[in-house]
CSV table of C-alpha atoms in Angstrom, one decimal:
chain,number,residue,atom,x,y,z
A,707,UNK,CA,-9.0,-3.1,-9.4
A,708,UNK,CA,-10.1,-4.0,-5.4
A,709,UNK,CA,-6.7,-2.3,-4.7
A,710,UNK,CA,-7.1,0.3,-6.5
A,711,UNK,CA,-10.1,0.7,-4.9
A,712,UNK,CA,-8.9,0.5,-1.5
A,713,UNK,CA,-6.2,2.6,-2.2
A,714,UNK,CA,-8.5,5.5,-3.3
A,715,UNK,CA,-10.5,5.4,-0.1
A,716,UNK,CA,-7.5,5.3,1.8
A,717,UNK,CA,-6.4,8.2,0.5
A,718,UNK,CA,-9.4,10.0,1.0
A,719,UNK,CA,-9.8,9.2,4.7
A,720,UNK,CA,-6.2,10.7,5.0
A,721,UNK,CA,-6.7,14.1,2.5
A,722,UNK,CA,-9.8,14.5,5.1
A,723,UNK,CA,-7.7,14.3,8.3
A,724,UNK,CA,-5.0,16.6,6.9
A,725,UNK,CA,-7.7,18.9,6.0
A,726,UNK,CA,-9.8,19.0,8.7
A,727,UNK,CA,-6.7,18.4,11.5
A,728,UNK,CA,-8.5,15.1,12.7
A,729,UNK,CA,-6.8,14.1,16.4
A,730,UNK,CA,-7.2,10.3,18.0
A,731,UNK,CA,-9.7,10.7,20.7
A,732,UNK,CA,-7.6,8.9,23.6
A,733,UNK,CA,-5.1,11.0,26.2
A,734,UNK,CA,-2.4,11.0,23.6
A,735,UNK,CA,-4.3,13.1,21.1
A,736,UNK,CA,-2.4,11.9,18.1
A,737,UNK,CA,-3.2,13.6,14.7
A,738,UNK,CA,-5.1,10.5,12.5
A,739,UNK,CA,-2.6,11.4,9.3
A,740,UNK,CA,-0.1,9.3,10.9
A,741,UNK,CA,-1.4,6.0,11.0
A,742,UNK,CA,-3.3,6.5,7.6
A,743,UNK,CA,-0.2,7.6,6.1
A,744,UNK,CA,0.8,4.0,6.7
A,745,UNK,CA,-2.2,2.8,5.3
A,746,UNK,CA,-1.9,5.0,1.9
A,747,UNK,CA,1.7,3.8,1.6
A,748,UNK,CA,0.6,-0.1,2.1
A,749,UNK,CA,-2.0,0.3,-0.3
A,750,UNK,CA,-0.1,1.9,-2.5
A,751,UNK,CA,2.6,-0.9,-2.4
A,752,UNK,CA,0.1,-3.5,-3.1
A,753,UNK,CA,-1.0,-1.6,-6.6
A,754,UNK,CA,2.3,-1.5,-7.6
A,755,UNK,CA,3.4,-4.9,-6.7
A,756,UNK,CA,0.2,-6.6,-8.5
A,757,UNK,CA,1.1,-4.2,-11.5
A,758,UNK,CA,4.4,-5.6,-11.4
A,759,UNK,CA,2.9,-9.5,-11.2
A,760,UNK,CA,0.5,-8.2,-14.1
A,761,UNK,CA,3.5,-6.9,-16.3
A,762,UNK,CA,5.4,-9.8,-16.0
A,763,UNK,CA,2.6,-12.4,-16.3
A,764,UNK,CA,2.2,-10.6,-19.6
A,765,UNK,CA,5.6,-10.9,-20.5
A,766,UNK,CA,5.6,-15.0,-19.8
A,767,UNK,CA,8.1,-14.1,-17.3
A,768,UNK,CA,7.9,-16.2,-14.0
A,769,UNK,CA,5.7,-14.4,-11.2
A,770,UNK,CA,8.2,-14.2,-8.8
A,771,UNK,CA,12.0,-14.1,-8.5
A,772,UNK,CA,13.8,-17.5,-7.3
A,773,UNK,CA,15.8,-17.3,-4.2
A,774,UNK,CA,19.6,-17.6,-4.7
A,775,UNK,CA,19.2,-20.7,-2.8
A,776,UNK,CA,16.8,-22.0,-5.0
A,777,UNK,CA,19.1,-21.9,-7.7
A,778,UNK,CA,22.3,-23.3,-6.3
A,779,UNK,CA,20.0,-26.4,-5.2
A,780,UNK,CA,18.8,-26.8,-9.2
């Protein structure tokens, strides 16, 4: 729920540059959508990967995938 939470004001701060064409206040002048883009898209990867652990955790399948090395060693 944190995530989604973060994830939600994330995207926020970026609809709110895009709207009101938000620039970095340094010589370079960048617009602020680019580095909060990132930030959307990490957030967003972070839902979907603990929805993924979720799913899985409620199908008594293991949390995470073993490493092919893993399994020649077994």
């Amino acid at each position: 729920m944190l995530a989604l939470l973060v994830l939600i004001s994330f995207w926020s701060l970026f609809a709110n540059s895009w709207a009101r064409g938000l620039r970095q206040s340094s010589y370079t002048n960048t617009p602020l959508i680019y580095p909060q883009a990132l930030a959307v898209l990490g957030a967003a990867q972070l839902v979907l990967d603990l929805c993924a652990r979720t799913i899985r955790l409620w199908l008594d399948l293991p949390a995470e995938q073993p490493l092919a090395k893993e399994e020649a060693d077994a």
